[in-house]
Each structure stands twice: as C-alpha cells, then as structure tokens.
Amino acid sequence: MPPILAATGLCFLDFLRYPPIAVEQGSMTFVQGPSGCGKSTLLRLFNATLSPSAGQVLFDGQDIMGLNTIQLRRDVLLVSQATYLFDDTIEGNFLRYYELREQTPPTQQQMRDCLALCCADFELSASCSTLSGGERQRVFLAIFLSFAPRVLLLDEPTSALDEATARQLMEQLKAHCVAQQSTVVVVSHDHQLAQ
C-alpha cells in the first residue's frame, strides 16, 4: 500500500526545499524543526493551499495538482494555528461550519463526543466569545475533527494549552485516529509531546 501522503523534490518559491517525505495511512506523524524552516508551509503544500514551485505531492498515489481541490481539502483537512469561531454558541459554530460545507450537521451527541475527544467538555449552549484562547483552540479542533477527514493536518494544535491538557489531547486524538484508521500530521515545537 502506498503512503497516503508523499512528496518528492518538493520546493516552495525556490527557497524552501524538502527531503523526500512519506506518511503512512493511520499514522500520527510529527513535523519538527526551528522557526522559519517551512513546517507550516509543508502542511499548506499537502492540501494545495499553496502550490510548489518544483516537485510533487501525492495523495493516495495521485498528484494533488490533478485532483479536485475542494474534495482534496475535505480529505486532507488543515487546522491552522488561528482559530476562526463565530460569535455564537458552540453548537451554533458546528452548525455554521456544516452549513458552509453544505453537509448534514452532526447530532448533538456527536458534537459532544468530538468535544470530549478534544478535552473540551463544555455545554453546547456555551458562548464561544467567553472561552479562553486554549478553550477556543480545542473547540475549533473538535469541529474539524467531526468532519472525519482521511488526513488531519494540525498546525501547533497545543500552543495555547498547558502540558497536561496537551498530552491528554494528543493521546486521545491518537487513540481515536488509530481506531478510525485516519492519519494525523502535526507541526509542533514541543519535543516532549512528540516523544
């Protein structure tokens, strides 16, 4: 079985050059390196938010440049560092994101399950405007996790979390993704968490 994501000769703006990369299906892969080395850019190249100046990215053995971009971004879903939540309840945010994607929203129980996976056991009626930065980050991740992408790309998902919560979140995400045979690629500066 080919890797679910692979890159060869990948270069961005003739400035960032990447070694050959292969991400196995069902794995949790951490990408680490010093600031400015192109970690976040790599995630954007993986889901065609950015286009390489050379080389290619393969998703399921196919060059992503030949794939439908909207479908690719649903299969290879990027959760950025910045959280974009509407000034609404948690449930309202789930519903609005599903409306934007023209998909049937999850049940309230499915929403609660995703929130629990992301260490965000809040009431669905809670207003997102009253949440702390770390709480917003976890709710945002829960919404994206509910879409059940084949590959989840996480850019510093624990940057606003304390060590214990970050560890619990990643352990729960790993167990969930192993059970679902989904793949996670994580950019993180936290070497201890990656270990």
Coordinates of C-alpha atoms in Angstrom, one line a residue:
M1 CA 0.0 0.0 0.0
P2 CA 1.5 3.4 -1.0
P3 CA 1.8 6.1 1.7
I4 CA -1.3 8.3 2.0
L5 CA 0.8 11.4 1.6
A6 CA 4.2 11.6 -0.2
A7 CA 6.4 14.3 -1.5
T8 CA 9.4 14.2 -3.8
G9 CA 11.7 17.1 -4.9
L10 CA 9.3 19.5 -3.2
C11 CA 10.3 23.1 -3.3
F12 CA 8.4 26.3 -2.4
L13 CA 9.4 29.6 -4.0
D14 CA 12.9 28.2 -4.8
F15 CA 13.6 29.0 -1.1
L16 CA 12.3 26.0 0.9
R17 CA 13.5 22.6 -0.2
Y18 CA 12.1 19.5 1.5
P19 CA 13.6 16.0 1.6
P20 CA 11.5 13.0 0.3
I21 CA 8.5 12.5 2.6
A22 CA 6.2 9.6 3.1
V23 CA 3.3 9.5 5.6
E24 CA 1.8 6.1 6.2
Q25 CA -2.0 5.7 6.4
G26 CA -3.3 5.5 10.0
S27 CA -0.1 7.1 11.5
M28 CA 0.4 10.1 13.7
T29 CA 3.4 12.0 12.3
F30 CA 5.1 14.9 14.0
V31 CA 7.0 17.6 11.9
Q32 CA 9.6 19.5 13.9
G33 CA 12.3 22.0 13.2
P34 CA 13.4 25.5 14.0
S35 CA 11.2 28.5 13.4
G36 CA 11.1 29.5 9.7
C37 CA 12.2 26.2 8.3
G38 CA 8.9 25.6 6.5
K39 CA 6.8 23.4 8.7
S40 CA 3.5 25.3 8.3
T41 CA 4.2 25.8 4.6
L42 CA 4.6 22.0 4.3
L43 CA 1.1 21.5 5.6
R44 CA -0.3 24.0 3.2
L45 CA 1.5 22.3 0.3
F46 CA 0.0 19.0 1.5
N47 CA -3.6 20.2 0.9
A48 CA -2.9 22.5 -2.0
T49 CA -3.5 25.8 -0.1
L50 CA -0.1 26.6 -1.6
S51 CA 1.4 25.3 -4.8
P52 CA 5.0 24.0 -5.0
S53 CA 7.5 25.7 -7.4
A54 CA 9.0 22.3 -8.0
G55 CA 8.4 18.7 -7.1
Q56 CA 5.1 17.0 -6.4
V57 CA 2.8 15.9 -3.6
L58 CA 0.9 12.7 -3.9
F59 CA -2.3 11.9 -2.0
D60 CA -3.2 8.2 -2.2
G61 CA -0.7 7.8 -5.0
Q62 CA -2.1 10.6 -7.2
D63 CA -0.5 14.0 -7.9
I64 CA -2.7 16.5 -6.0
M65 CA -2.4 19.1 -8.8
G66 CA -4.7 16.8 -10.9
L67 CA -7.3 16.4 -8.1
N68 CA -10.4 18.4 -7.4
T69 CA -9.1 21.0 -4.9
I70 CA -12.3 21.3 -2.9
Q71 CA -12.5 17.5 -2.4
L72 CA -8.8 17.3 -1.6
R73 CA -9.2 19.9 1.2
R74 CA -12.1 17.8 2.6
D75 CA -10.0 14.7 2.6
V76 CA -6.8 16.4 3.7
L77 CA -8.1 18.9 6.2
L78 CA -5.8 21.7 7.6
V79 CA -6.5 23.1 11.1
S80 CA -4.4 26.3 11.3
Q81 CA -3.0 27.9 14.4
A82 CA -5.5 30.7 14.1
T83 CA -9.0 29.8 15.4
Y84 CA -11.9 31.1 13.4
L85 CA -15.1 30.8 15.6
F86 CA -18.3 32.8 15.0
D87 CA -19.7 34.9 17.8
D88 CA -22.2 32.2 18.6
T89 CA -22.7 29.2 20.8
I90 CA -20.5 26.1 20.4
E91 CA -23.4 24.3 18.8
G92 CA -24.0 27.3 16.5
N93 CA -20.4 27.1 15.4
F94 CA -20.7 23.4 14.5
L95 CA -23.9 24.2 12.5
R96 CA -22.5 27.2 10.7
Y97 CA -19.4 25.3 9.6
Y98 CA -21.5 22.4 8.3
E99 CA -23.8 24.9 6.5
L100 CA -20.8 26.4 4.8
R101 CA -19.7 23.0 3.6
E102 CA -23.3 22.1 2.6
Q103 CA -23.2 19.0 4.8
T104 CA -25.7 17.5 7.2
P105 CA -24.7 18.6 10.7
P106 CA -23.8 16.0 13.3
T107 CA -26.2 15.2 16.1
Q108 CA -25.7 16.9 19.5
Q109 CA -24.3 13.7 20.9
Q110 CA -21.7 13.5 18.0
M111 CA -20.8 17.1 18.8
R112 CA -20.3 16.3 22.5
D113 CA -18.2 13.2 21.6
C114 CA -15.9 15.3 19.4
L115 CA -15.6 18.0 22.1
A116 CA -14.8 15.3 24.7
L117 CA -12.1 13.9 22.4
C118 CA -10.5 17.4 22.3
C119 CA -10.7 17.9 26.1
A120 CA -13.4 20.5 25.6
D121 CA -16.3 19.2 27.7
F122 CA -18.4 22.4 27.5
E123 CA -22.1 22.8 27.2
L124 CA -23.2 23.2 23.6
S125 CA -25.1 26.3 24.6
A126 CA -21.8 28.0 25.9
S127 CA -20.9 31.1 24.0
C128 CA -17.6 31.0 22.1
S129 CA -17.0 34.6 22.9
T130 CA -16.4 33.8 26.6
L131 CA -13.9 31.0 26.0
S132 CA -10.2 31.4 26.7
G133 CA -7.6 31.0 23.9
G134 CA -6.9 27.4 24.7
E135 CA -10.6 26.6 25.0
R136 CA -11.3 28.1 21.6
Q137 CA -8.5 26.2 20.1
R138 CA -9.9 22.9 21.4
V139 CA -13.5 23.7 20.2
F140 CA -12.2 24.7 16.8
L141 CA -10.3 21.4 16.6
A142 CA -13.4 19.4 17.7
I143 CA -15.4 21.0 14.8
F144 CA -12.8 20.0 12.3
L145 CA -12.4 16.5 13.8
S146 CA -16.1 16.0 13.4
F147 CA -15.7 16.2 9.6
A148 CA -13.8 12.9 9.8
P149 CA -11.2 13.7 7.2
R150 CA -8.9 11.0 5.9
V151 CA -5.9 13.2 6.9
L152 CA -5.9 15.8 9.6
L153 CA -3.2 18.4 9.4
L154 CA -2.6 20.2 12.7
D155 CA -0.5 23.3 12.9
E156 CA 0.6 23.8 16.6
P157 CA -2.6 22.4 18.0
T158 CA -1.4 22.6 21.6
S159 CA 0.3 26.0 21.5
A160 CA -2.3 27.6 23.9
L161 CA -2.6 24.5 26.2
D162 CA -0.9 23.6 29.4
E163 CA 1.4 20.5 29.4
A164 CA -1.1 18.1 31.0
T165 CA -4.0 19.1 28.7
A166 CA -1.8 19.0 25.6
R167 CA -0.7 15.4 26.5
Q168 CA -4.2 14.2 27.1
L169 CA -5.5 15.8 23.9
M170 CA -2.8 14.2 21.8
E171 CA -3.2 10.8 23.5
Q172 CA -7.0 10.9 22.9
L173 CA -6.5 12.0 19.3
K174 CA -4.0 9.3 18.6
A175 CA -6.3 6.6 20.0
H176 CA -9.3 7.9 18.0
C177 CA -7.3 8.1 14.8
V178 CA -5.9 4.6 15.2
A179 CA -9.5 3.3 15.7
Q180 CA -10.7 5.2 12.7
Q181 CA -7.6 4.4 10.5
S182 CA -7.3 8.1 9.8
T183 CA -3.9 9.9 9.6
V184 CA -2.7 12.9 11.5
V185 CA 0.3 15.1 10.7
V186 CA 1.2 17.5 13.5
V187 CA 3.5 20.5 13.4
S188 CA 4.7 21.1 17.0
H189 CA 7.6 22.8 18.7
D190 CA 7.0 20.6 21.8
H191 CA 9.7 17.8 21.6
Q192 CA 8.5 16.1 24.8
L193 CA 4.9 15.9 23.3
A194 CA 6.3 14.4 20.1
Q195 CA 8.2 11.7 22.0

